[in-house]
Amino acid sequence: QKEVEQNSGPLSVPEGAIASLNCTYSDRGSQSFFWYRQYSGKSPELIMFIYSNGDKEDGRFTAQLNKASQYVSLLIRDSQPSDSATYLCAVRDDSWGKFQFGAGTQVVVTP
Amino acid sequence: NAGVTQTPKFQVLKTGQSMTLQCAQDMNHNSMYWYRQDPGMGLRLIYYSASEGTTDKGEVPNGYNVSRLNKREFSLRLESAAPSQTSVYFCASLGPTYGYTFGSGTRLTVV
């Protein structure tokens, strides 16, 4: 059974600080990794994807991938109250587009 | 450009009743998916359709059936609802390069 693991949180972050979210996955052959943000009562929305080892930056978000350690992370810089949400880590499972999702990490940004 | 449209948004069923969840996408995507989301368990794949005319089981298909009516539409049917099917259901479609686009979700309660 392929697994994607995340700390459930909540992760409490002061406004303006960096939020660091972690995700590990079990399938060493995985190639594509995604971060989704989900506000309460809403559907997930894609915020980042990463395919190669290293860092990928998009605005205040940075995704980090280490395939050797089977680890992917998301950094949110200058955290804002609007960043308060659950963040889902997802790993693309195969060529048919199936994804394995983690259970999500709840982030709470406190003013 | 609506993206992925799901109906209904909310539904309450009695045990043993049947219903169909509708999903349509206007992005000309080949692949469509049905997930359920339960607290603490993340998103789990019920069924998927990699292309028009094909459907396959995902991780939790028992109690469900699907129909890929055409390229745009992918419906999920509960033939005899059970309380264990109380969940939030998301339809998603997958484009050629990036992650899923999700519908707004259906909150289903089976009493």
Tab-separated table of C-alpha atoms in Angstrom:
chain	number	residue	atom	x	y	z
A	1	GLN	CA	0.000	0.000	0.000
A	2	LYS	CA	1.514	3.263	-1.113
A	3	GLU	CA	1.403	5.902	1.593
A	4	VAL	CA	1.774	9.630	1.912
A	5	GLU	CA	2.296	10.873	5.457
A	6	GLN	CA	1.830	14.359	6.878
A	7	ASN	CA	1.622	15.749	10.380
A	8	SER	CA	-1.999	16.637	10.975
A	9	GLY	CA	-1.244	19.733	13.025
A	10	PRO	CA	-2.543	22.201	13.762
A	11	LEU	CA	0.616	24.110	12.967
A	12	SER	CA	0.346	27.488	14.635
A	13	VAL	CA	2.410	30.195	12.941
A	14	PRO	CA	2.683	33.878	13.893
A	15	GLU	CA	1.790	36.318	11.144
A	16	GLY	CA	4.882	37.179	9.131
A	17	ALA	CA	6.758	34.009	10.099
A	18	ILE	CA	7.681	31.009	7.958
A	19	ALA	CA	5.420	27.967	7.986
A	20	SER	CA	7.201	24.699	7.260
A	21	LEU	CA	5.155	21.682	6.203
A	22	ASN	CA	6.554	18.213	5.704
A	23	CYS	CA	5.476	15.170	3.743
A	24	THR	CA	6.996	11.724	3.282
A	25	TYR	CA	6.011	9.112	0.717
A	26	SER	CA	6.577	5.395	0.480
A	27	ASP	CA	6.863	4.747	-3.270
A	28	ARG	CA	10.477	5.337	-4.267
A	29	GLY	CA	9.471	5.390	-7.931
A	30	SER	CA	7.208	8.434	-7.577
A	31	GLN	CA	8.052	11.273	-9.923
A	32	SER	CA	5.538	14.077	-9.440
A	33	PHE	CA	4.625	15.885	-6.246
A	34	PHE	CA	1.928	18.428	-5.561
A	35	TRP	CA	0.766	20.712	-2.793
A	36	TYR	CA	-2.886	21.670	-2.522
A	37	ARG	CA	-4.474	24.212	-0.222
A	38	GLN	CA	-7.961	23.530	1.101
A	39	TYR	CA	-9.994	26.073	2.985
A	40	SER	CA	-12.638	24.754	5.338
A	41	GLY	CA	-15.694	23.622	3.393
A	42	LYS	CA	-14.020	24.203	0.038
A	43	SER	CA	-12.342	22.048	-2.577
A	44	PRO	CA	-8.568	21.635	-2.827
A	45	GLU	CA	-6.733	24.063	-5.075
A	46	LEU	CA	-3.297	23.474	-6.547
A	47	ILE	CA	-0.588	25.816	-5.266
A	48	MET	CA	2.674	24.101	-6.198
A	49	PHE	CA	4.069	21.122	-8.053
A	50	ILE	CA	7.624	19.832	-8.223
A	51	TYR	CA	9.262	17.093	-10.256
A	52	SER	CA	13.008	17.528	-9.688
A	53	ASN	CA	15.188	17.368	-6.607
A	54	GLY	CA	15.849	20.728	-5.040
A	55	ASP	CA	13.808	23.851	-4.481
A	56	LYS	CA	11.087	25.480	-6.526
A	57	GLU	CA	9.852	28.940	-5.630
A	58	ASP	CA	6.584	30.616	-6.564
A	59	GLY	CA	5.905	33.879	-4.787
A	60	ARG	CA	5.791	33.242	-1.041
A	61	PHE	CA	5.756	29.474	-1.540
A	62	THR	CA	8.777	27.192	-1.872
A	63	ALA	CA	8.517	23.463	-2.491
A	64	GLN	CA	11.509	21.285	-1.659
A	65	LEU	CA	12.021	17.738	-2.916
A	66	ASN	CA	14.512	15.113	-1.809
A	67	LYS	CA	13.831	11.874	-3.659
A	68	ALA	CA	16.630	9.993	-1.896
A	69	SER	CA	14.958	10.663	1.456
A	70	GLN	CA	11.457	10.398	-0.046
A	71	TYR	CA	10.611	13.745	1.426
A	72	VAL	CA	8.828	16.800	0.090
A	73	SER	CA	8.193	20.005	1.969
A	74	LEU	CA	6.414	23.318	1.559
A	75	LEU	CA	7.589	26.608	3.009
A	76	ILE	CA	5.241	29.568	3.279
A	77	ARG	CA	7.134	32.801	3.840
A	78	ASP	CA	5.630	35.923	5.410
A	79	SER	CA	2.597	33.922	6.529
A	80	GLN	CA	-0.726	35.754	6.385
A	81	PRO	CA	-4.039	35.000	8.093
A	82	SER	CA	-5.364	34.102	4.632
A	83	ASP	CA	-2.871	31.209	4.595
A	84	SER	CA	-4.849	29.519	7.365
A	85	ALA	CA	-6.032	26.322	5.693
A	86	THR	CA	-5.290	22.634	5.392
A	87	TYR	CA	-2.423	21.781	3.071
A	88	LEU	CA	-2.550	18.469	1.246
A	89	CYS	CA	0.525	16.731	-0.076
A	90	ALA	CA	-0.146	14.582	-3.148
A	91	VAL	CA	2.004	12.158	-5.083
A	92	ARG	CA	1.149	11.096	-8.596
A	93	ASP	CA	0.754	7.355	-8.530
A	94	ASP	CA	1.021	6.269	-12.143
A	95	SER	CA	0.552	7.164	-15.763
A	96	TRP	CA	-3.229	7.045	-15.400
A	97	GLY	CA	-3.168	10.183	-13.282
A	98	LYS	CA	-4.069	8.582	-9.999
A	99	PHE	CA	-2.814	10.476	-6.960
A	100	GLN	CA	-2.093	9.435	-3.395
A	101	PHE	CA	-2.991	12.146	-0.918
A	102	GLY	CA	-1.794	12.768	2.580
A	103	ALA	CA	-4.403	13.525	5.228
A	104	GLY	CA	-3.309	17.150	5.318
A	105	THR	CA	-1.678	19.570	7.731
A	106	GLN	CA	-3.837	22.292	9.234
A	107	VAL	CA	-2.074	25.646	9.387
A	108	VAL	CA	-3.321	28.421	11.628
A	109	VAL	CA	-1.732	31.847	11.189
A	110	THR	CA	-2.207	33.979	14.279
A	111	PRO	CA	-2.179	37.823	14.058
B	1	ASN	CA	-15.033	29.011	-18.073
B	2	ALA	CA	-16.600	26.968	-15.236
B	3	GLY	CA	-13.901	24.273	-14.886
B	4	VAL	CA	-15.414	21.295	-13.062
B	5	THR	CA	-19.071	21.459	-12.048
B	6	GLN	CA	-20.555	19.078	-9.505
B	7	THR	CA	-24.160	18.633	-8.499
B	8	PRO	CA	-25.728	18.492	-6.010
B	9	LYS	CA	-23.737	20.406	-3.373
B	10	PHE	CA	-25.574	18.814	-0.455
B	11	GLN	CA	-27.664	15.685	-0.110
B	12	VAL	CA	-29.236	13.707	2.710
B	13	LEU	CA	-30.217	10.129	1.962
B	14	LYS	CA	-31.862	7.426	3.959
B	15	THR	CA	-30.114	4.067	4.187
B	16	GLY	CA	-30.927	2.019	1.113
B	17	GLN	CA	-31.791	4.949	-1.136
B	18	SER	CA	-29.954	5.519	-4.386
B	19	MET	CA	-28.596	8.647	-6.001
B	20	THR	CA	-26.293	9.851	-8.738
B	21	LEU	CA	-23.673	12.548	-8.338
B	22	GLN	CA	-23.084	14.481	-11.526
B	23	CYS	CA	-19.805	15.934	-12.716
B	24	ALA	CA	-18.981	17.850	-15.873
B	25	GLN	CA	-15.803	19.573	-17.052
B	26	ASP	CA	-15.377	22.065	-19.859
B	27	MET	CA	-11.576	21.947	-20.147
B	28	ASN	CA	-11.436	19.165	-22.749
B	29	HIS	CA	-9.554	16.933	-20.303
B	30	ASN	CA	-9.355	13.231	-21.065
B	31	SER	CA	-9.123	11.953	-17.479
B	32	MET	CA	-11.666	12.308	-14.708
B	33	TYR	CA	-11.764	11.023	-11.126
B	34	TRP	CA	-14.050	10.577	-8.161
B	35	TYR	CA	-12.608	10.895	-4.644
B	36	ARG	CA	-14.136	10.839	-1.220
B	37	GLN	CA	-12.740	12.817	1.696
B	38	ASP	CA	-13.210	11.743	5.273
B	39	PRO	CA	-11.767	13.401	8.392
B	40	GLY	CA	-8.239	12.258	9.127
B	41	MET	CA	-8.081	10.023	6.057
B	42	GLY	CA	-7.348	12.356	3.208
B	43	LEU	CA	-8.736	11.931	-0.263
B	44	ARG	CA	-9.303	8.365	-1.426
B	45	LEU	CA	-9.911	7.393	-5.030
B	46	ILE	CA	-13.217	5.680	-5.750
B	47	TYR	CA	-13.201	5.337	-9.550
B	48	TYR	CA	-11.471	6.976	-12.438
B	49	SER	CA	-11.815	7.290	-16.183
B	50	ALA	CA	-8.529	7.712	-18.006
B	51	SER	CA	-10.323	8.460	-21.260
B	52	GLU	CA	-13.792	8.534	-22.748
B	53	GLY	CA	-15.216	5.023	-22.824
B	54	THR	CA	-13.058	3.590	-20.034
B	55	THR	CA	-13.545	3.358	-16.288
B	56	ASP	CA	-11.518	1.640	-13.583
B	57	LYS	CA	-11.726	0.995	-9.872
B	58	GLY	CA	-9.701	2.990	-7.418
B	59	GLU	CA	-8.892	2.328	-3.795
B	60	VAL	CA	-12.457	2.266	-2.380
B	61	PRO	CA	-14.915	1.267	-5.146
B	62	ASN	CA	-17.301	-0.957	-3.160
B	63	GLY	CA	-20.861	0.357	-3.132
B	64	TYR	CA	-20.330	2.678	-6.095
B	65	ASN	CA	-20.688	2.619	-9.849
B	66	VAL	CA	-19.662	5.141	-12.459
B	67	SER	CA	-20.534	6.150	-15.989
B	68	ARG	CA	-18.384	8.146	-18.365
B	69	LEU	CA	-21.230	9.512	-20.436
B	70	ASN	CA	-19.003	11.445	-22.843
B	71	LYS	CA	-15.741	13.342	-22.652
B	72	ARG	CA	-17.282	16.056	-20.471
B	73	GLU	CA	-19.369	14.055	-18.009
B	74	PHE	CA	-18.498	11.462	-15.358
B	75	SER	CA	-21.199	10.409	-12.906
B	76	LEU	CA	-21.007	8.462	-9.644
B	77	ARG	CA	-23.917	6.312	-8.514
B	78	LEU	CA	-24.717	4.944	-5.081
B	79	GLU	CA	-27.131	2.073	-5.624
B	80	SER	CA	-28.035	1.433	-1.976
B	81	ALA	CA	-26.620	4.084	0.320
B	82	ALA	CA	-25.088	3.109	3.645
B	83	PRO	CA	-24.070	5.320	6.603
B	84	SER	CA	-20.428	4.461	5.839
B	85	GLN	CA	-20.820	6.425	2.608
B	86	THR	CA	-21.376	9.652	4.505
B	87	SER	CA	-18.546	11.782	3.180
B	88	VAL	CA	-17.575	14.686	1.003
B	89	TYR	CA	-17.237	13.655	-2.632
B	90	PHE	CA	-15.014	15.451	-5.095
B	91	CYS	CA	-14.863	15.069	-8.817
B	92	ALA	CA	-11.621	16.072	-10.527
B	93	SER	CA	-10.207	16.256	-14.007
B	94	LEU	CA	-6.583	16.116	-15.066
B	95	GLY	CA	-5.003	18.198	-17.771
B	96	PRO	CA	-1.928	17.307	-19.801
B	97	THR	CA	0.719	18.688	-17.478
B	98	TYR	CA	-0.381	19.780	-14.057
B	99	GLY	CA	-2.442	18.514	-11.137
B	100	TYR	CA	-6.124	18.069	-10.706
B	101	THR	CA	-8.835	20.648	-11.059
B	102	PHE	CA	-11.475	19.806	-8.479
B	103	GLY	CA	-15.179	20.435	-8.453
B	104	SER	CA	-16.757	22.199	-5.501
B	105	GLY	CA	-17.730	18.938	-3.789
B	106	THR	CA	-20.873	17.164	-2.643
B	107	ARG	CA	-21.557	16.780	1.055
B	108	LEU	CA	-23.509	13.553	1.447
B	109	THR	CA	-25.106	12.383	4.668
B	110	VAL	CA	-26.674	8.936	4.884
B	111	VAL	CA	-28.973	8.449	7.865
